[in-house]
Amino acid sequence: MSILGKIFTWWDGATIGTAIFTSRRGEHVGTDAFGNKYYRARPKREKTPTAGSYTASERRWVIYDGANDASRVPAEWHGWLHGAGEDVPESHLPPPRIWEVDYSPNATGSADAYRPSGALERGGRRAAASGDYEAWAPGD
């Protein structure tokens, strides 16, 4: 992406401001299977007696590889971003279960979005009402 694209867009990767902040203050802690990179603020030497421990003021963030879509953050990294654990998830992940399915992106607003049978995008026709429904008419 061009430098102008980085300055004026926020929906695809990191903006120029986020990239500069990350390069100056961020400590890369891991990358997930989708290529998203996770960072935390480097600890301040004079205020942090135990470097690496999570405090309420510690900043953690993600730089997406592609479109900025929060549904692309795996559950274990989501927990880490919100302070659920001190260690990065890669260090204590359980083995995958046979019933787990692969990630599918949020399709809302795209051509792959779910549209029920009565949706305008599918012709706007729905099945005729059945049962005990009677339409109301004025004067009845």
JSON list of C-alpha atoms in Angstrom, two decimals:
[
{"chain": "A", "resi": 1, "resn": "MET", "atom": "CA", "xyz": [0.00, 0.00, 0.00]},
{"chain": "A", "resi": 2, "resn": "SER", "atom": "CA", "xyz": [1.29, 3.47, -0.79]},
{"chain": "A", "resi": 3, "resn": "ILE", "atom": "CA", "xyz": [2.23, 6.00, 1.86]},
{"chain": "A", "resi": 4, "resn": "LEU", "atom": "CA", "xyz": [-0.95, 7.99, 1.14]},
{"chain": "A", "resi": 5, "resn": "GLY", "atom": "CA", "xyz": [-2.99, 4.84, 1.54]},
{"chain": "A", "resi": 6, "resn": "LYS", "atom": "CA", "xyz": [-1.39, 4.21, 4.92]},
{"chain": "A", "resi": 7, "resn": "ILE", "atom": "CA", "xyz": [-2.10, 7.78, 6.03]},
{"chain": "A", "resi": 8, "resn": "PHE", "atom": "CA", "xyz": [-5.76, 7.91, 5.00]},
{"chain": "A", "resi": 9, "resn": "THR", "atom": "CA", "xyz": [-7.05, 4.35, 5.46]},
{"chain": "A", "resi": 10, "resn": "TRP", "atom": "CA", "xyz": [-7.78, 2.48, 8.64]},
{"chain": "A", "resi": 11, "resn": "TRP", "atom": "CA", "xyz": [-9.63, -0.58, 7.36]},
{"chain": "A", "resi": 12, "resn": "ASP", "atom": "CA", "xyz": [-6.68, -2.51, 5.90]},
{"chain": "A", "resi": 13, "resn": "GLY", "atom": "CA", "xyz": [-3.72, -3.11, 8.19]},
{"chain": "A", "resi": 14, "resn": "ALA", "atom": "CA", "xyz": [-2.14, -0.48, 10.39]},
{"chain": "A", "resi": 15, "resn": "THR", "atom": "CA", "xyz": [-2.29, 3.24, 9.72]},
{"chain": "A", "resi": 16, "resn": "ILE", "atom": "CA", "xyz": [0.95, 5.17, 9.58]},
{"chain": "A", "resi": 17, "resn": "GLY", "atom": "CA", "xyz": [0.40, 6.46, 13.13]},
{"chain": "A", "resi": 18, "resn": "THR", "atom": "CA", "xyz": [-0.14, 2.96, 14.50]},
{"chain": "A", "resi": 19, "resn": "ALA", "atom": "CA", "xyz": [2.91, 1.67, 12.61]},
{"chain": "A", "resi": 20, "resn": "ILE", "atom": "CA", "xyz": [5.11, 4.42, 14.05]},
{"chain": "A", "resi": 21, "resn": "PHE", "atom": "CA", "xyz": [3.76, 3.91, 17.59]},
{"chain": "A", "resi": 22, "resn": "THR", "atom": "CA", "xyz": [4.28, 0.16, 17.27]},
{"chain": "A", "resi": 23, "resn": "SER", "atom": "CA", "xyz": [7.85, 0.51, 16.03]},
{"chain": "A", "resi": 24, "resn": "ARG", "atom": "CA", "xyz": [8.76, 2.90, 18.86]},
{"chain": "A", "resi": 25, "resn": "ARG", "atom": "CA", "xyz": [6.83, 1.50, 21.82]},
{"chain": "A", "resi": 26, "resn": "GLY", "atom": "CA", "xyz": [5.66, -1.98, 20.88]},
{"chain": "A", "resi": 27, "resn": "GLU", "atom": "CA", "xyz": [7.13, -5.35, 21.74]},
{"chain": "A", "resi": 28, "resn": "HIS", "atom": "CA", "xyz": [6.14, -8.13, 19.32]},
{"chain": "A", "resi": 29, "resn": "VAL", "atom": "CA", "xyz": [4.91, -11.12, 21.32]},
{"chain": "A", "resi": 30, "resn": "GLY", "atom": "CA", "xyz": [3.44, -13.43, 18.70]},
{"chain": "A", "resi": 31, "resn": "THR", "atom": "CA", "xyz": [1.69, -14.10, 15.42]},
{"chain": "A", "resi": 32, "resn": "ASP", "atom": "CA", "xyz": [-1.43, -16.20, 14.94]},
{"chain": "A", "resi": 33, "resn": "ALA", "atom": "CA", "xyz": [-2.26, -18.62, 12.12]},
{"chain": "A", "resi": 34, "resn": "PHE", "atom": "CA", "xyz": [-3.89, -15.83, 10.08]},
{"chain": "A", "resi": 35, "resn": "GLY", "atom": "CA", "xyz": [-0.77, -13.64, 10.10]},
{"chain": "A", "resi": 36, "resn": "ASN", "atom": "CA", "xyz": [-2.09, -11.12, 12.64]},
{"chain": "A", "resi": 37, "resn": "LYS", "atom": "CA", "xyz": [0.72, -9.74, 14.81]},
{"chain": "A", "resi": 38, "resn": "TYR", "atom": "CA", "xyz": [0.26, -9.09, 18.52]},
{"chain": "A", "resi": 39, "resn": "TYR", "atom": "CA", "xyz": [2.10, -6.45, 20.52]},
{"chain": "A", "resi": 40, "resn": "ARG", "atom": "CA", "xyz": [2.32, -5.08, 24.00]},
{"chain": "A", "resi": 41, "resn": "ALA", "atom": "CA", "xyz": [3.84, -1.86, 25.26]},
{"chain": "A", "resi": 42, "resn": "ARG", "atom": "CA", "xyz": [7.44, -2.23, 26.29]},
{"chain": "A", "resi": 43, "resn": "PRO", "atom": "CA", "xyz": [7.66, -2.02, 30.07]},
{"chain": "A", "resi": 44, "resn": "LYS", "atom": "CA", "xyz": [8.98, 1.23, 31.48]},
{"chain": "A", "resi": 45, "resn": "ARG", "atom": "CA", "xyz": [12.22, 0.49, 33.29]},
{"chain": "A", "resi": 46, "resn": "GLU", "atom": "CA", "xyz": [11.70, 2.82, 36.24]},
{"chain": "A", "resi": 47, "resn": "LYS", "atom": "CA", "xyz": [8.12, 1.79, 37.06]},
{"chain": "A", "resi": 48, "resn": "THR", "atom": "CA", "xyz": [7.98, -1.96, 36.44]},
{"chain": "A", "resi": 49, "resn": "PRO", "atom": "CA", "xyz": [9.67, -4.11, 39.09]},
{"chain": "A", "resi": 50, "resn": "THR", "atom": "CA", "xyz": [8.73, -7.39, 37.34]},
{"chain": "A", "resi": 51, "resn": "ALA", "atom": "CA", "xyz": [9.04, -6.94, 33.59]},
{"chain": "A", "resi": 52, "resn": "GLY", "atom": "CA", "xyz": [6.65, -9.10, 31.58]},
{"chain": "A", "resi": 53, "resn": "SER", "atom": "CA", "xyz": [3.85, -9.27, 34.15]},
{"chain": "A", "resi": 54, "resn": "TYR", "atom": "CA", "xyz": [0.43, -7.98, 33.20]},
{"chain": "A", "resi": 55, "resn": "THR", "atom": "CA", "xyz": [-0.86, -4.85, 34.87]},
{"chain": "A", "resi": 56, "resn": "ALA", "atom": "CA", "xyz": [-4.15, -3.07, 34.32]},
{"chain": "A", "resi": 57, "resn": "SER", "atom": "CA", "xyz": [-2.34, -0.24, 32.55]},
{"chain": "A", "resi": 58, "resn": "GLU", "atom": "CA", "xyz": [-0.44, -2.47, 30.12]},
{"chain": "A", "resi": 59, "resn": "ARG", "atom": "CA", "xyz": [-1.43, -1.83, 26.52]},
{"chain": "A", "resi": 60, "resn": "ARG", "atom": "CA", "xyz": [-1.92, -4.78, 24.18]},
{"chain": "A", "resi": 61, "resn": "TRP", "atom": "CA", "xyz": [-2.94, -4.56, 20.53]},
{"chain": "A", "resi": 62, "resn": "VAL", "atom": "CA", "xyz": [-3.13, -6.42, 17.24]},
{"chain": "A", "resi": 63, "resn": "ILE", "atom": "CA", "xyz": [-2.07, -5.42, 13.75]},
{"chain": "A", "resi": 64, "resn": "TYR", "atom": "CA", "xyz": [-4.19, -7.33, 11.27]},
{"chain": "A", "resi": 65, "resn": "ASP", "atom": "CA", "xyz": [-2.76, -8.99, 8.20]},
{"chain": "A", "resi": 66, "resn": "GLY", "atom": "CA", "xyz": [-5.36, -7.67, 5.76]},
{"chain": "A", "resi": 67, "resn": "ALA", "atom": "CA", "xyz": [-8.77, -6.25, 6.55]},
{"chain": "A", "resi": 68, "resn": "ASN", "atom": "CA", "xyz": [-9.35, -4.97, 10.09]},
{"chain": "A", "resi": 69, "resn": "ASP", "atom": "CA", "xyz": [-11.98, -7.47, 11.18]},
{"chain": "A", "resi": 70, "resn": "ALA", "atom": "CA", "xyz": [-12.16, -8.34, 14.87]},
{"chain": "A", "resi": 71, "resn": "SER", "atom": "CA", "xyz": [-13.72, -11.71, 14.03]},
{"chain": "A", "resi": 72, "resn": "ARG", "atom": "CA", "xyz": [-10.30, -12.70, 12.65]},
{"chain": "A", "resi": 73, "resn": "VAL", "atom": "CA", "xyz": [-8.79, -12.77, 16.16]},
{"chain": "A", "resi": 74, "resn": "PRO", "atom": "CA", "xyz": [-8.76, -16.35, 17.51]},
{"chain": "A", "resi": 75, "resn": "ALA", "atom": "CA", "xyz": [-10.32, -16.91, 20.93]},
{"chain": "A", "resi": 76, "resn": "GLU", "atom": "CA", "xyz": [-7.04, -17.53, 22.72]},
{"chain": "A", "resi": 77, "resn": "TRP", "atom": "CA", "xyz": [-5.53, -14.29, 21.42]},
{"chain": "A", "resi": 78, "resn": "HIS", "atom": "CA", "xyz": [-8.76, -12.41, 22.21]},
{"chain": "A", "resi": 79, "resn": "GLY", "atom": "CA", "xyz": [-8.37, -13.49, 25.82]},
{"chain": "A", "resi": 80, "resn": "TRP", "atom": "CA", "xyz": [-4.74, -12.39, 25.88]},
{"chain": "A", "resi": 81, "resn": "LEU", "atom": "CA", "xyz": [-5.63, -8.97, 24.40]},
{"chain": "A", "resi": 82, "resn": "HIS", "atom": "CA", "xyz": [-8.11, -8.44, 27.22]},
{"chain": "A", "resi": 83, "resn": "GLY", "atom": "CA", "xyz": [-5.74, -9.49, 29.99]},
{"chain": "A", "resi": 84, "resn": "ALA", "atom": "CA", "xyz": [-7.04, -13.00, 30.67]},
{"chain": "A", "resi": 85, "resn": "GLY", "atom": "CA", "xyz": [-3.49, -14.32, 30.96]},
{"chain": "A", "resi": 86, "resn": "GLU", "atom": "CA", "xyz": [0.08, -13.17, 31.24]},
{"chain": "A", "resi": 87, "resn": "ASP", "atom": "CA", "xyz": [1.66, -15.70, 28.89]},
{"chain": "A", "resi": 88, "resn": "VAL", "atom": "CA", "xyz": [1.19, -15.55, 25.16]},
{"chain": "A", "resi": 89, "resn": "PRO", "atom": "CA", "xyz": [-1.33, -18.17, 24.02]},
{"chain": "A", "resi": 90, "resn": "GLU", "atom": "CA", "xyz": [1.16, -20.09, 21.87]},
{"chain": "A", "resi": 91, "resn": "SER", "atom": "CA", "xyz": [2.93, -21.24, 25.01]},
{"chain": "A", "resi": 92, "resn": "HIS", "atom": "CA", "xyz": [-0.06, -23.11, 26.48]},
{"chain": "A", "resi": 93, "resn": "LEU", "atom": "CA", "xyz": [-2.51, -23.99, 23.69]},
{"chain": "A", "resi": 94, "resn": "PRO", "atom": "CA", "xyz": [-4.32, -27.32, 23.96]},
{"chain": "A", "resi": 95, "resn": "PRO", "atom": "CA", "xyz": [-4.19, -29.63, 20.95]},
{"chain": "A", "resi": 96, "resn": "PRO", "atom": "CA", "xyz": [-6.99, -29.00, 18.43]},
{"chain": "A", "resi": 97, "resn": "ARG", "atom": "CA", "xyz": [-10.15, -31.07, 18.84]},
{"chain": "A", "resi": 98, "resn": "ILE", "atom": "CA", "xyz": [-11.57, -33.17, 16.01]},
{"chain": "A", "resi": 99, "resn": "TRP", "atom": "CA", "xyz": [-14.90, -31.29, 16.17]},
{"chain": "A", "resi": 100, "resn": "GLU", "atom": "CA", "xyz": [-13.33, -27.84, 15.73]},
{"chain": "A", "resi": 101, "resn": "VAL", "atom": "CA", "xyz": [-13.94, -26.25, 12.34]},
{"chain": "A", "resi": 102, "resn": "ASP", "atom": "CA", "xyz": [-11.67, -23.87, 10.47]},
{"chain": "A", "resi": 103, "resn": "TYR", "atom": "CA", "xyz": [-12.24, -20.15, 10.70]},
{"chain": "A", "resi": 104, "resn": "SER", "atom": "CA", "xyz": [-14.70, -18.58, 8.28]},
{"chain": "A", "resi": 105, "resn": "PRO", "atom": "CA", "xyz": [-14.71, -14.78, 8.00]},
{"chain": "A", "resi": 106, "resn": "ASN", "atom": "CA", "xyz": [-17.67, -12.60, 8.90]},
{"chain": "A", "resi": 107, "resn": "ALA", "atom": "CA", "xyz": [-19.56, -12.36, 5.60]},
{"chain": "A", "resi": 108, "resn": "THR", "atom": "CA", "xyz": [-21.98, -9.57, 6.59]},
{"chain": "A", "resi": 109, "resn": "GLY", "atom": "CA", "xyz": [-22.25, -7.01, 3.81]},
{"chain": "A", "resi": 110, "resn": "SER", "atom": "CA", "xyz": [-20.57, -9.21, 1.22]},
{"chain": "A", "resi": 111, "resn": "ALA", "atom": "CA", "xyz": [-21.92, -11.35, -1.61]},
{"chain": "A", "resi": 112, "resn": "ASP", "atom": "CA", "xyz": [-21.45, -14.43, 0.61]},
{"chain": "A", "resi": 113, "resn": "ALA", "atom": "CA", "xyz": [-23.71, -13.12, 3.39]},
{"chain": "A", "resi": 114, "resn": "TYR", "atom": "CA", "xyz": [-26.68, -15.24, 4.46]},
{"chain": "A", "resi": 115, "resn": "ARG", "atom": "CA", "xyz": [-29.94, -14.12, 2.91]},
{"chain": "A", "resi": 116, "resn": "PRO", "atom": "CA", "xyz": [-33.22, -15.79, 3.88]},
{"chain": "A", "resi": 117, "resn": "SER", "atom": "CA", "xyz": [-35.76, -16.81, 1.28]},
{"chain": "A", "resi": 118, "resn": "GLY", "atom": "CA", "xyz": [-37.77, -13.57, 1.52]},
{"chain": "A", "resi": 119, "resn": "ALA", "atom": "CA", "xyz": [-34.80, -11.21, 1.17]},
{"chain": "A", "resi": 120, "resn": "LEU", "atom": "CA", "xyz": [-34.87, -8.63, -1.62]},
{"chain": "A", "resi": 121, "resn": "GLU", "atom": "CA", "xyz": [-31.47, -9.85, -2.85]},
{"chain": "A", "resi": 122, "resn": "ARG", "atom": "CA", "xyz": [-33.06, -13.24, -3.54]},
{"chain": "A", "resi": 123, "resn": "GLY", "atom": "CA", "xyz": [-36.04, -11.91, -5.45]},
{"chain": "A", "resi": 124, "resn": "GLY", "atom": "CA", "xyz": [-38.16, -10.71, -2.54]},
{"chain": "A", "resi": 125, "resn": "ARG", "atom": "CA", "xyz": [-40.61, -13.60, -2.72]},
{"chain": "A", "resi": 126, "resn": "ARG", "atom": "CA", "xyz": [-41.39, -15.63, 0.31]},
{"chain": "A", "resi": 127, "resn": "ALA", "atom": "CA", "xyz": [-43.60, -18.60, 0.92]},
{"chain": "A", "resi": 128, "resn": "ALA", "atom": "CA", "xyz": [-47.29, -17.87, 1.25]},
{"chain": "A", "resi": 129, "resn": "ALA", "atom": "CA", "xyz": [-48.53, -17.59, 4.82]},
{"chain": "A", "resi": 130, "resn": "SER", "atom": "CA", "xyz": [-50.31, -20.65, 6.06]},
{"chain": "A", "resi": 131, "resn": "GLY", "atom": "CA", "xyz": [-52.24, -21.59, 9.14]},
{"chain": "A", "resi": 132, "resn": "ASP", "atom": "CA", "xyz": [-54.74, -19.36, 10.94]},
{"chain": "A", "resi": 133, "resn": "TYR", "atom": "CA", "xyz": [-53.41, -16.01, 9.67]},
{"chain": "A", "resi": 134, "resn": "GLU", "atom": "CA", "xyz": [-56.02, -13.62, 8.29]},
{"chain": "A", "resi": 135, "resn": "ALA", "atom": "CA", "xyz": [-55.04, -10.23, 6.94]},
{"chain": "A", "resi": 136, "resn": "TRP", "atom": "CA", "xyz": [-56.67, -7.25, 8.64]},
{"chain": "A", "resi": 137, "resn": "ALA", "atom": "CA", "xyz": [-58.64, -4.83, 6.49]},
{"chain": "A", "resi": 138, "resn": "PRO", "atom": "CA", "xyz": [-60.05, -1.48, 7.67]},
{"chain": "A", "resi": 139, "resn": "GLY", "atom": "CA", "xyz": [-63.75, -1.62, 8.45]},
{"chain": "A", "resi": 140, "resn": "ASP", "atom": "CA", "xyz": [-63.82, -5.30, 9.44]}
]
